[in-house]
PDB file of C-alpha atoms in Angstrom:
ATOM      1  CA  UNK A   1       0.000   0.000   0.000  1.00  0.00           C
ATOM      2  CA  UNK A   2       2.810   2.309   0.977  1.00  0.00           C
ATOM      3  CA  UNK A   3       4.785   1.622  -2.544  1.00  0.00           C
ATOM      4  CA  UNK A   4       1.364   2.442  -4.288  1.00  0.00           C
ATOM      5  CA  UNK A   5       0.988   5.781  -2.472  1.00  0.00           C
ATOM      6  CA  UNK A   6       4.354   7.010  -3.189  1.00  0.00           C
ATOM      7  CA  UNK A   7       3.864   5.760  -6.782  1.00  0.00           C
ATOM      8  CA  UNK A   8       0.787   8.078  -6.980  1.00  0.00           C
ATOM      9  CA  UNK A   9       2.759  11.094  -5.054  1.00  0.00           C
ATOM     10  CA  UNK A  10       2.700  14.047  -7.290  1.00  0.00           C
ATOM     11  CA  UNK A  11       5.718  15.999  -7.213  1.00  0.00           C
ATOM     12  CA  UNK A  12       5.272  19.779  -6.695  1.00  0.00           C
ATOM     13  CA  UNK A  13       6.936  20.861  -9.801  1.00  0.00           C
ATOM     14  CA  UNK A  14       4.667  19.559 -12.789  1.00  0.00           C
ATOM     15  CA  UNK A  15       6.197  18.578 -16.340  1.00  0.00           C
ATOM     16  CA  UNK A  16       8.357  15.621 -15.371  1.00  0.00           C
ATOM     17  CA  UNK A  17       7.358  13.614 -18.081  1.00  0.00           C
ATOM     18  CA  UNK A  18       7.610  16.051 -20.580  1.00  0.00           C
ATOM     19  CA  UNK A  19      11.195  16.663 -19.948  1.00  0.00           C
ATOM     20  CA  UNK A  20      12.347  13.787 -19.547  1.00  0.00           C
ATOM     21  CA  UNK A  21      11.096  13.054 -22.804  1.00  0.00           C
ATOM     22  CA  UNK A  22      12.543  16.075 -24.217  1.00  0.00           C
ATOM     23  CA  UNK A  23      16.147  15.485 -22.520  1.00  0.00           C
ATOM     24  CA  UNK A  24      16.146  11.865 -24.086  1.00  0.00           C
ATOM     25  CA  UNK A  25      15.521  13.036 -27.504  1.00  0.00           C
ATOM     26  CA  UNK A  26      17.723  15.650 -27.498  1.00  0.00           C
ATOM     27  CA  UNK A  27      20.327  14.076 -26.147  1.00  0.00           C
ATOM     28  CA  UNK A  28      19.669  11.157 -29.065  1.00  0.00           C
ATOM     29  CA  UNK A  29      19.656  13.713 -31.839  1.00  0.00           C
ATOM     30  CA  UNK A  30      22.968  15.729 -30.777  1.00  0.00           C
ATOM     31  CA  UNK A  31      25.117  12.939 -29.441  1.00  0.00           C
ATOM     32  CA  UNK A  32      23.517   8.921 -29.502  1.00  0.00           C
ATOM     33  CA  UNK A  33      22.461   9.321 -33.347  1.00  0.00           C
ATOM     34  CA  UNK A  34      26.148  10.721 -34.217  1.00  0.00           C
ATOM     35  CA  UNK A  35      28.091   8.461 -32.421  1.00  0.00           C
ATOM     36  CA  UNK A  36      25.934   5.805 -34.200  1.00  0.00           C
ATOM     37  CA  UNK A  37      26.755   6.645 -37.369  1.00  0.00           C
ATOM     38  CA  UNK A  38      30.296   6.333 -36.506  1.00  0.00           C
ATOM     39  CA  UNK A  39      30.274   2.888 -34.987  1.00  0.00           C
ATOM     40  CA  UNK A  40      27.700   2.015 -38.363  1.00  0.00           C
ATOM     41  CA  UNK A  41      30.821   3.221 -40.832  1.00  0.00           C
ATOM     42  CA  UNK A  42      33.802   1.385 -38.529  1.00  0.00           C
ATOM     43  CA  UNK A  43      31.359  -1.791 -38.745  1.00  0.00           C
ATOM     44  CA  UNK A  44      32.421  -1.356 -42.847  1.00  0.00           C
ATOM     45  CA  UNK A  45      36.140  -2.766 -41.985  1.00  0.00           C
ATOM     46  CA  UNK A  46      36.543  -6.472 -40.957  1.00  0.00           C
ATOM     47  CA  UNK A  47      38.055  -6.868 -37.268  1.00  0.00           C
ATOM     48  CA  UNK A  48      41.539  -7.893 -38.966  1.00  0.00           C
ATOM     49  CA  UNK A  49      41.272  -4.055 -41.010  1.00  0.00           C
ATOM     50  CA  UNK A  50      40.380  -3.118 -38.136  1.00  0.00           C
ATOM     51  CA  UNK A  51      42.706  -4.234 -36.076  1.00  0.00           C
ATOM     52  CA  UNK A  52      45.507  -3.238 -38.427  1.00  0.00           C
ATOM     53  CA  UNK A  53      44.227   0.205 -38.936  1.00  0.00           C
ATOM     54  CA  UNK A  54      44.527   1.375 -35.454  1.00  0.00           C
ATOM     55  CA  UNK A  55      47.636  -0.610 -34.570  1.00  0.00           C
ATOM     56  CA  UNK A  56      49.378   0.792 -37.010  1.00  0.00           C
ATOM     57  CA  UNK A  57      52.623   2.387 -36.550  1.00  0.00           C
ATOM     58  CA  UNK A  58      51.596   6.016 -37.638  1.00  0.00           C
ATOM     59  CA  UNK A  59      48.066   5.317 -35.856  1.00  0.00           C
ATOM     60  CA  UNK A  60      49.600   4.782 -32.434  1.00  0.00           C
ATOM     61  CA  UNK A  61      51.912   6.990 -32.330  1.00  0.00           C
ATOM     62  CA  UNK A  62      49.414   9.713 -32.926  1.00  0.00           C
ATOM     63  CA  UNK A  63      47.145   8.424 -30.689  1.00  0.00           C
ATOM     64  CA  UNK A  64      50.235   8.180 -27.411  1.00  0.00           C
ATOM     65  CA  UNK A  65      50.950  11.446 -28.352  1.00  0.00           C
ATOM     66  CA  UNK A  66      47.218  12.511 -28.116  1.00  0.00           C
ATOM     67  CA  UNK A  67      46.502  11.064 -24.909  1.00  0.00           C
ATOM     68  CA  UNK A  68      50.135  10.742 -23.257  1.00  0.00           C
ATOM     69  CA  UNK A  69      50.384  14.920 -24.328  1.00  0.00           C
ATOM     70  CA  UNK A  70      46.666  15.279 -22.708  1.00  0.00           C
ATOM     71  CA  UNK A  71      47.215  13.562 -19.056  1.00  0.00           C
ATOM     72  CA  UNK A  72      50.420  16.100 -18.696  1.00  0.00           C
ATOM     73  CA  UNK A  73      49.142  18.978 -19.653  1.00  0.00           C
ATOM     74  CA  UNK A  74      45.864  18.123 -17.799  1.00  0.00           C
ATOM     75  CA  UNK A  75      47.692  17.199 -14.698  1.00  0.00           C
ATOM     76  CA  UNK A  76      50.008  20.655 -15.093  1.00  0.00           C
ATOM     77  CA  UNK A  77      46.352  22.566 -14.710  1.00  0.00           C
ATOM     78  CA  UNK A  78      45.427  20.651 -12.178  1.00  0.00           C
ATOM     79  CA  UNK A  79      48.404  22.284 -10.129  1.00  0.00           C
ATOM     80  CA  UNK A  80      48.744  25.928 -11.558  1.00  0.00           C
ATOM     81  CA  UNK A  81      45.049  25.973 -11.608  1.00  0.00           C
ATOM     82  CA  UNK A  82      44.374  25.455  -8.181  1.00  0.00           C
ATOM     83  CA  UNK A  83      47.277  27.793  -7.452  1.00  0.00           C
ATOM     84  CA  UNK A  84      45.248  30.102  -9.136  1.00  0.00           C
ATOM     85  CA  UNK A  85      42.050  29.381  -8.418  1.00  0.00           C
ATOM     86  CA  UNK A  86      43.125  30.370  -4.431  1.00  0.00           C
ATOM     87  CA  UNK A  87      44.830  33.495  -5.471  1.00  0.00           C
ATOM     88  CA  UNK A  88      41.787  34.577  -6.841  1.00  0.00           C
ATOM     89  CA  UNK A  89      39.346  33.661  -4.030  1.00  0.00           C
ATOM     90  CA  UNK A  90      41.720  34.247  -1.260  1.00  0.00           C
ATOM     91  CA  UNK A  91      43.915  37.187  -2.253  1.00  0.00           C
ATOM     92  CA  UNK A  92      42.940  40.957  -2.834  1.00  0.00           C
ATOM     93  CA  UNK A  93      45.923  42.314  -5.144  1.00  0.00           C
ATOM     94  CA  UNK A  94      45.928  44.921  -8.028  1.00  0.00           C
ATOM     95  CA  UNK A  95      44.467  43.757 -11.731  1.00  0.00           C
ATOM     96  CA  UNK A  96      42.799  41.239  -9.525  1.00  0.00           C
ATOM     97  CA  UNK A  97      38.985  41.359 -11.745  1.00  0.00           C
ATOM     98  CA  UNK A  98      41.268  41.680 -15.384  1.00  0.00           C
ATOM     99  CA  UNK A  99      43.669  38.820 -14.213  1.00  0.00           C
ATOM    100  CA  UNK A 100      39.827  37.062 -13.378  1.00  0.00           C
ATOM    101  CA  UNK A 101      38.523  37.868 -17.004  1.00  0.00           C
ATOM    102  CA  UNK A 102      41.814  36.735 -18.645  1.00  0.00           C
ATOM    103  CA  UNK A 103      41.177  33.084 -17.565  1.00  0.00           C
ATOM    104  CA  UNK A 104      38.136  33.052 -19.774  1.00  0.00           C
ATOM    105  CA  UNK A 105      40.172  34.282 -22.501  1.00  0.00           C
ATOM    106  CA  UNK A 106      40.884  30.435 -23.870  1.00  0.00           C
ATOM    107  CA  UNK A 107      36.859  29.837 -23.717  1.00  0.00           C
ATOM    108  CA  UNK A 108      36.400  32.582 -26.146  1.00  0.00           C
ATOM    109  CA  UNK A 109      39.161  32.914 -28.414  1.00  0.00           C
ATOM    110  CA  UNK A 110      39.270  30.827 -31.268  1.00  0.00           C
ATOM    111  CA  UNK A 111      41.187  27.763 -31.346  1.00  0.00           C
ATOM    112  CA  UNK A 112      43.110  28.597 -34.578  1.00  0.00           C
ATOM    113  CA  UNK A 113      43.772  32.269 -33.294  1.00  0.00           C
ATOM    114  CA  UNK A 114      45.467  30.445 -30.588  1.00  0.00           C
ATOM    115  CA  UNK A 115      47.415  28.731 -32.163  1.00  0.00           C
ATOM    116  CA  UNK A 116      48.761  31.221 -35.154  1.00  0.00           C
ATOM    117  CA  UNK A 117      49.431  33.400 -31.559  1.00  0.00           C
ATOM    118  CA  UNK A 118      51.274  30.397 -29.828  1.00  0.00           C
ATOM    119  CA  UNK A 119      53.389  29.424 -32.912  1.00  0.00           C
ATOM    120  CA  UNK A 120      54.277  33.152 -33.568  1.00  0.00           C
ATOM    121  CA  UNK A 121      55.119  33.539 -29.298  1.00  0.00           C
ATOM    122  CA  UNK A 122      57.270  30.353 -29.474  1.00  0.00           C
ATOM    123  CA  UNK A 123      58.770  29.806 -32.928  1.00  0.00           C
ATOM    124  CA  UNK A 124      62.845  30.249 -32.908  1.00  0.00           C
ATOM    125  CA  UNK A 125      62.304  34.126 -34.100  1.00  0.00           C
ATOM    126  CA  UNK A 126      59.065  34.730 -31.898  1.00  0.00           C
ATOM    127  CA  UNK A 127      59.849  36.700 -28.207  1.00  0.00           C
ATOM    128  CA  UNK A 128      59.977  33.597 -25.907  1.00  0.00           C
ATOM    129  CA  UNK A 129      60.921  31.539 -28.652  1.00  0.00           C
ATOM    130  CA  UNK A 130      64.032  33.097 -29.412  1.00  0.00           C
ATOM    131  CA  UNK A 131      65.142  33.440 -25.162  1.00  0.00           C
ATOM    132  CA  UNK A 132      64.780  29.640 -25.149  1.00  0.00           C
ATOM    133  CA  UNK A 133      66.877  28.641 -28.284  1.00  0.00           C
ATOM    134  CA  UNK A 134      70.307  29.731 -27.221  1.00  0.00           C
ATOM    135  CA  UNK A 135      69.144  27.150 -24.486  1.00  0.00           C
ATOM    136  CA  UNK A 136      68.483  24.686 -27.240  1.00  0.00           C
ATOM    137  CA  UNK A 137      65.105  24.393 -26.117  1.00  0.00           C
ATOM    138  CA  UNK A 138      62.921  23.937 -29.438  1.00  0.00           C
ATOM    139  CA  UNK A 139      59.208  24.560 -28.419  1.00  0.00           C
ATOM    140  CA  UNK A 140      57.056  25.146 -31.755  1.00  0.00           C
ATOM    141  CA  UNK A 141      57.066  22.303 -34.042  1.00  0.00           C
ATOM    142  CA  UNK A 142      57.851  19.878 -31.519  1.00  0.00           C
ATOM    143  CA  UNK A 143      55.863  18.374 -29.093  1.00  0.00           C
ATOM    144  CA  UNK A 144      56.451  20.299 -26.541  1.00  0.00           C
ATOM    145  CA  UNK A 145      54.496  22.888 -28.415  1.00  0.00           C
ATOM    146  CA  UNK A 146      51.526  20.758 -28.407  1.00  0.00           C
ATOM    147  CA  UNK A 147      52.094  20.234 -24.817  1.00  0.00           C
ATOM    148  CA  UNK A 148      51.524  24.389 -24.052  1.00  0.00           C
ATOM    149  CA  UNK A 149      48.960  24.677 -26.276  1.00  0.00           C
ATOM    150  CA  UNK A 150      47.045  22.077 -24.714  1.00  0.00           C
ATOM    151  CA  UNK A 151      47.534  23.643 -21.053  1.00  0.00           C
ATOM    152  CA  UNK A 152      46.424  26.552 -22.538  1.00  0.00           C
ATOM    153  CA  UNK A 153      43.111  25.468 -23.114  1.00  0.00           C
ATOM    154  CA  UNK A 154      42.587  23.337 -20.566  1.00  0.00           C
ATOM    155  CA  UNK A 155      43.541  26.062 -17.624  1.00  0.00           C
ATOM    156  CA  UNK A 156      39.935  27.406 -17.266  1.00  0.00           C
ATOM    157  CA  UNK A 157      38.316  24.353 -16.703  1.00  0.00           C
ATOM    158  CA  UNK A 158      40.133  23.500 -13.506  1.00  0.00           C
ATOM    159  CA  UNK A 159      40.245  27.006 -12.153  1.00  0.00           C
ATOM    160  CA  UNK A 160      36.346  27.768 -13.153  1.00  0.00           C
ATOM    161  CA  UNK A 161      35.407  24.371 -11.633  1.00  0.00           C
ATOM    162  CA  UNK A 162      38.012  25.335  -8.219  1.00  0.00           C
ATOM    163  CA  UNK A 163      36.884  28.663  -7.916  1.00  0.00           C
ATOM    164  CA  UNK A 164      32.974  28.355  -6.052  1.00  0.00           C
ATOM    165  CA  UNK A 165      33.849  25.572  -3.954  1.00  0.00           C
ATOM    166  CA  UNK A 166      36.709  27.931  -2.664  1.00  0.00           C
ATOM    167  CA  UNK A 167      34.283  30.706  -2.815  1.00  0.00           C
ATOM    168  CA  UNK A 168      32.014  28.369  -0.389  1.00  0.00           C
ATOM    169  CA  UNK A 169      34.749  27.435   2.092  1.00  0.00           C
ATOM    170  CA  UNK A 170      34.456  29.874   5.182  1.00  0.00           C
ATOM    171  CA  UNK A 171      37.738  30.912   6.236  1.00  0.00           C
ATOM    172  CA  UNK A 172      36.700  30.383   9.870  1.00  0.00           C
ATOM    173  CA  UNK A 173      36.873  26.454   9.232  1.00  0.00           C
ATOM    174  CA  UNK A 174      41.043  27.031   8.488  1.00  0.00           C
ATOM    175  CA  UNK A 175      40.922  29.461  11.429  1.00  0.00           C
ATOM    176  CA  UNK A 176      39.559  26.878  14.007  1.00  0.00           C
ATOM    177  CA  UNK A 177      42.225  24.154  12.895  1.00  0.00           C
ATOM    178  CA  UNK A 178      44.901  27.056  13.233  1.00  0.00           C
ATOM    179  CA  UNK A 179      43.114  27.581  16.810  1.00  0.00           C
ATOM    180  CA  UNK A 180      43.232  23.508  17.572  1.00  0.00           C
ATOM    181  CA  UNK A 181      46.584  23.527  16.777  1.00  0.00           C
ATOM    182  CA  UNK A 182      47.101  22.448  13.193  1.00  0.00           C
ATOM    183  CA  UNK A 183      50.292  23.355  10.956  1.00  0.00           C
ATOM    184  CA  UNK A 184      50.022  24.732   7.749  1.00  0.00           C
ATOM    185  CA  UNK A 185      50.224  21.576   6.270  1.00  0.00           C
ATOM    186  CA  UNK A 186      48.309  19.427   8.287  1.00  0.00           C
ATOM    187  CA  UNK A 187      45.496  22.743   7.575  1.00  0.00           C
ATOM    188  CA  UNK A 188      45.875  21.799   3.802  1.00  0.00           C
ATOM    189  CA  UNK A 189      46.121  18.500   3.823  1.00  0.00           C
ATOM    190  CA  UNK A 190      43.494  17.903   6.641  1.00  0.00           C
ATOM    191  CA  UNK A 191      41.196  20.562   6.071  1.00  0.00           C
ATOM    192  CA  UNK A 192      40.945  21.806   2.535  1.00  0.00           C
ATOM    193  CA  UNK A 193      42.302  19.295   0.350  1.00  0.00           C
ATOM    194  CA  UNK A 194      39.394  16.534   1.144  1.00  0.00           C
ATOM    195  CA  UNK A 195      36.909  19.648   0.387  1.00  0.00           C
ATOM    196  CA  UNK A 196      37.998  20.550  -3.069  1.00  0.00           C
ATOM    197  CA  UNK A 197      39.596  17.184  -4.263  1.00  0.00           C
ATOM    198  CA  UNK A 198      35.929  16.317  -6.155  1.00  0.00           C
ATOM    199  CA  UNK A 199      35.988  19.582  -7.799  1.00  0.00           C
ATOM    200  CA  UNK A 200      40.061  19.098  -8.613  1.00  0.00           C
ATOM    201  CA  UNK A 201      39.302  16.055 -10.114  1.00  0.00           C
ATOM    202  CA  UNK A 202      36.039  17.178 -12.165  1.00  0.00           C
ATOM    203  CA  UNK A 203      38.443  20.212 -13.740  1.00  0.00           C
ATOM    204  CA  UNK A 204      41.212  17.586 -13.870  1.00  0.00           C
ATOM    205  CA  UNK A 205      38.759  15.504 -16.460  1.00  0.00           C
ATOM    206  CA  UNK A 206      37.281  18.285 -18.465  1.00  0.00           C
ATOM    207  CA  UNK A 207      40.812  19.472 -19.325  1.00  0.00           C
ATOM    208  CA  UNK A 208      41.607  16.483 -20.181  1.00  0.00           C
ATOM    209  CA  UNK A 209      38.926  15.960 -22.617  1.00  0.00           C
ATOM    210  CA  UNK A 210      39.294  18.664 -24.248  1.00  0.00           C
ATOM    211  CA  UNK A 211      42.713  17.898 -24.945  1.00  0.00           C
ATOM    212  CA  UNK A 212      41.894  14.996 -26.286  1.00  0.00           C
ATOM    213  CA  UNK A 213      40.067  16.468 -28.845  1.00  0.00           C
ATOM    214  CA  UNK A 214      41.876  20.074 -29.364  1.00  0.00           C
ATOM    215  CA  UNK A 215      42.480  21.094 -33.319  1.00  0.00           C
ATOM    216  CA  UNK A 216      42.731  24.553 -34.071  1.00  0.00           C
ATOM    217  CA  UNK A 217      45.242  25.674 -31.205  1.00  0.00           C
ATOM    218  CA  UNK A 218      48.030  22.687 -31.916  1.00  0.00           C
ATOM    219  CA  UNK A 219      48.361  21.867 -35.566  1.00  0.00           C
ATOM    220  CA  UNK A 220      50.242  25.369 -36.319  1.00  0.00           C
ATOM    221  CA  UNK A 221      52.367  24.745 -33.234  1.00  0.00           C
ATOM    222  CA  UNK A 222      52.804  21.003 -33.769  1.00  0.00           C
ATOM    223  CA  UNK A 223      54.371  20.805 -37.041  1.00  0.00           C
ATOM    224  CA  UNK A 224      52.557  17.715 -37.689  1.00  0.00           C
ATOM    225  CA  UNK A 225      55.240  15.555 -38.336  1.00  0.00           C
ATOM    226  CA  UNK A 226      54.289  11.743 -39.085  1.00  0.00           C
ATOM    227  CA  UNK A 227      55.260   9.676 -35.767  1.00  0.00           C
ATOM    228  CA  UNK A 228      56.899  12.733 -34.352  1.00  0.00           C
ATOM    229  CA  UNK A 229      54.366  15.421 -33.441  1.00  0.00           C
ATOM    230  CA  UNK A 230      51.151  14.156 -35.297  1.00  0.00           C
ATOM    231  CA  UNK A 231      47.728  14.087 -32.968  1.00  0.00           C
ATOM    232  CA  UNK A 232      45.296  11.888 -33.649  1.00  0.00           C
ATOM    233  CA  UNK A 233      42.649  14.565 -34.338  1.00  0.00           C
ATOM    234  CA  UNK A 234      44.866  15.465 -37.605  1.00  0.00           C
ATOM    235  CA  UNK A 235      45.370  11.940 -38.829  1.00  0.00           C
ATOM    236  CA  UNK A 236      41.393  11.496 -39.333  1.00  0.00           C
ATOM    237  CA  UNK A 237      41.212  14.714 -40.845  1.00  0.00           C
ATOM    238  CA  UNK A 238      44.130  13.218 -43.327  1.00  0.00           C
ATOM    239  CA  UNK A 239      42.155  10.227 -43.550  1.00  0.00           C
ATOM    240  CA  UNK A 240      38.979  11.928 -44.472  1.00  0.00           C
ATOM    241  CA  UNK A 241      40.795  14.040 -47.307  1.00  0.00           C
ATOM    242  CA  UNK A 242      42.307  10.708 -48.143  1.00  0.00           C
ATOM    243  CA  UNK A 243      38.524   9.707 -48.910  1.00  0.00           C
ATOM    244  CA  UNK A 244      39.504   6.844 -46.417  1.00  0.00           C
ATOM    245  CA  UNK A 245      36.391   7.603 -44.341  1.00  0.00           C
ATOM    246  CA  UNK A 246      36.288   4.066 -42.953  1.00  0.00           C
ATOM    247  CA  UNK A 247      39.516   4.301 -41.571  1.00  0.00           C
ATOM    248  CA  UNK A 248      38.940   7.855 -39.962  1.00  0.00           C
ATOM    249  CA  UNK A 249      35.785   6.522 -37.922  1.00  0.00           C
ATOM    250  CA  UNK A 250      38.655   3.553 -36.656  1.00  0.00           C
ATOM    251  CA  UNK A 251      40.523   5.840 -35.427  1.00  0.00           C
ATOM    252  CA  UNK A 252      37.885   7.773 -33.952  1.00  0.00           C
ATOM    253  CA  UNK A 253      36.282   5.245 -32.496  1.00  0.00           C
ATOM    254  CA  UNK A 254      39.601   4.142 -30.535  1.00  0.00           C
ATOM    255  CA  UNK A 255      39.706   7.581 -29.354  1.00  0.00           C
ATOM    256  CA  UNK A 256      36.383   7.485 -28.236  1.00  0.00           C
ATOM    257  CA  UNK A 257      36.346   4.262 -26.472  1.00  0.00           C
ATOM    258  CA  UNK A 258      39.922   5.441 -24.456  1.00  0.00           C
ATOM    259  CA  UNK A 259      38.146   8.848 -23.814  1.00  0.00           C
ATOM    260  CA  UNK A 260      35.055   7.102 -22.381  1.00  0.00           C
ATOM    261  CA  UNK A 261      37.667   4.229 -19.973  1.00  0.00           C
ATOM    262  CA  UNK A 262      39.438   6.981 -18.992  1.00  0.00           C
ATOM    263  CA  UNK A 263      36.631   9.398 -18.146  1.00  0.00           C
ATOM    264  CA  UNK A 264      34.817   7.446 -16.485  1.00  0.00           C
ATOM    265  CA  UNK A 265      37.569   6.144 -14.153  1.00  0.00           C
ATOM    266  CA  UNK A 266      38.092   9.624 -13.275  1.00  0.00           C
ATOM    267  CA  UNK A 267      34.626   9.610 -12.544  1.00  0.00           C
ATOM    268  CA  UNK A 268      34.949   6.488 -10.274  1.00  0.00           C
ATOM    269  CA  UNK A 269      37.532   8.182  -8.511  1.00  0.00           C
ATOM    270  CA  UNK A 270      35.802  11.445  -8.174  1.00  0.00           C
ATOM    271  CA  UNK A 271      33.212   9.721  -6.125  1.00  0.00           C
ATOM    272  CA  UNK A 272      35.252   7.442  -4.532  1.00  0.00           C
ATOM    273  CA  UNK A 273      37.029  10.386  -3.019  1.00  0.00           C
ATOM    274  CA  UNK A 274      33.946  12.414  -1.939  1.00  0.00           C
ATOM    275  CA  UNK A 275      32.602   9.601  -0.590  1.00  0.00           C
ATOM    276  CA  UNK A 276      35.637   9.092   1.628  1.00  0.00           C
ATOM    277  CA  UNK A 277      35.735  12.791   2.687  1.00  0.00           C
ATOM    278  CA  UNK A 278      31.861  13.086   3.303  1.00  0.00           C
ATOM    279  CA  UNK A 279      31.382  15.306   0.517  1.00  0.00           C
ATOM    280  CA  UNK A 280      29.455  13.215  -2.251  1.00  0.00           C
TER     281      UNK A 280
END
C-alpha cells in the first residue's frame, strides 16, 4: 500500500514527463544518433582491417601522443590551476577582476587564433621563442608545443570548476584548525584538500577531454610531423581528405572508447574520493 501511495505522489513541480522526454531526444539527436553513425561506418572494416588500422605504426603513435600529451598537460592545470584558483578567491591584489577575465580568454578565443598566436610567441624568431633557443630548447614544431597549447586550453576548466567551492569554504573552518593547533600543512592537507579534491578532479577531467580532442590551437604549433608530433585529431582529418572515411571513424572510435575508460575512471575516482571525505 505504501509503494502504491508514493507511486501516486505528485511531485510539486509539474512537467516531469515532458522533460524527460525532451532530454532523451535531445540528447539522441545531438550525441547517440552521431556516435551511431560512426560505430555504423567502422562496422564497414573487418576486425583484422580493423585491427591493423589502429595498430598501425603512424596510428599509435598519434594516438600516445594525443593522450600521453593530454594527461600532462591536464595534470600541469590541475596544479597551476588550483594555485590560481586560491589566489583569486583568497587574495585581494591589483588587476585582480582583469587577471579574473583573462582566464576566460581560452573559452572565447578561437582555437586557430590560438594557435597562429602560440606558434608566432614560441617559434625560434618569436619573443619567448628566441630566449629559449640559445638554451636549445625547441618549443614550436615539436611536441612540446603541443604540450603548451594544450595547457592553454585546458587552464579554465580547472580554475572555473576550483573557484565556487573555494568561494564556499568559510575561512573560519582554516581558522579553528589554526586555533586547535594544526600546521600549515596538516590545515591543507586535513582541512581543505578533502573539500575541493571532487571539484580538482572534475576540472582535472574536463581538461583532459578537451585535450583529447583540441584542433585549431596545436596543428600550427605542432608541425605535424608523421610519428613525431602528429595528434590523432589530424590523422582522421588526413584520412577523411584521403577519402579513407572508414579508416577515420577507426581511429575515432579508438579515441572514443579510451576517452570514455578513462573518463569514467576519473569519474569512479571522483566519487570514490567524496565519498571518503563526506562530501558526495
Amino acid at each position: 500500500m505504501d509503494r502504491r501511495r508514493n507511486r501516486r505522489r505528485r511531485s510539486v513541480i509539474p512537467g516531469f514527463g515532458i522533460t524527460l522526454g525532451l532530454t532523451l531526444t535531445w540528447l539522441a539527436l545531438i550525441v547517440l544518433i552521431p556516435l551511431g553513425g560512426l560505430f555504423l561506418k567502422t562496422a564497414e572494416l573487418s576486425p583484422s582491417e580493423f585491427w591493423s588500422i589502429v595498430t598501425g605504426t603512424r596510428a599509435l603513435n598519434a594516438l600516445k601522443i594525443s593522450f600521453g600529451l593530454s594527461l600532462v598537460a591536464a595534470a600541469v592545470n590541475l596544479f597551476f590551476g588550483a594555485l590560481v584558483g586560491w589566489a583569486l578567491v583568497r587574495y585581494e591584489f591589483p588587476g585582480k577582476r582583469l587577471v579574473d577575465a583573462i582566464i576566460d580568454v581560452p573559452f572565447a578565443l578561437p582555437t586557430a587564433v590560438a594557435g597562429i598566436a602560440l606558434t608566432t610567441l614560441f617559434a625560434e624568431n618569436g619573443w619567448l621563442g628566441g630566449l629559449l633557443a640559445p638554451f636549445g630548447i625547441k618549443v614550436a614544431f615539436t611536441p612540446l608545443g603541443i604540450l603548451i597549447a594544450l595547457i592553454f586550453i585546458g587552464l579554465p576548466f580547472v580554475v572555473r570548476t576550483l573557484q565556487p567551492v573555494l568561494e564556499d569554504l568559510d575561512t573560519e573552518i582554516e581558522e579553528a584548525a589554526a586555533t586547535l593547533g594544526a600546521s600549515r600543512w596538516q590545515t591543507i592537507t586535513k582541512v581543505i584538500a578533502p573539500i575541493v579534491l571532487p571539484s580538482l578532479w572534475t576540472g582535472f577531467a574536463l581538461a583532459f577531454a578537451r585535450a583529447v580532442g583540441e584542433y585549431g590551437s596545436v596543428i600550427f604549433i605542432a608541425g605535424n610531423l608523421p610519428n613525431i608530433s602528429e595528434i590523432a585529431p589530424l590523422l582522421i582529418v588526413i584520412r577523411l581528405e584521403e577519402f579513407k572515411y572508414a579508416d577515420a571513424t577507426a581511429i575515432a572510435v579508438v579515441m572514443l572508447l579510451a576517452s570514455f575508460v578513462i573518463l569514467f575512471a576519473i569519474n569512479r575516482l571522483q566519487r570514490w574520493s567524496a565519498t571518503r571525505t563526506g562530501h558526495a
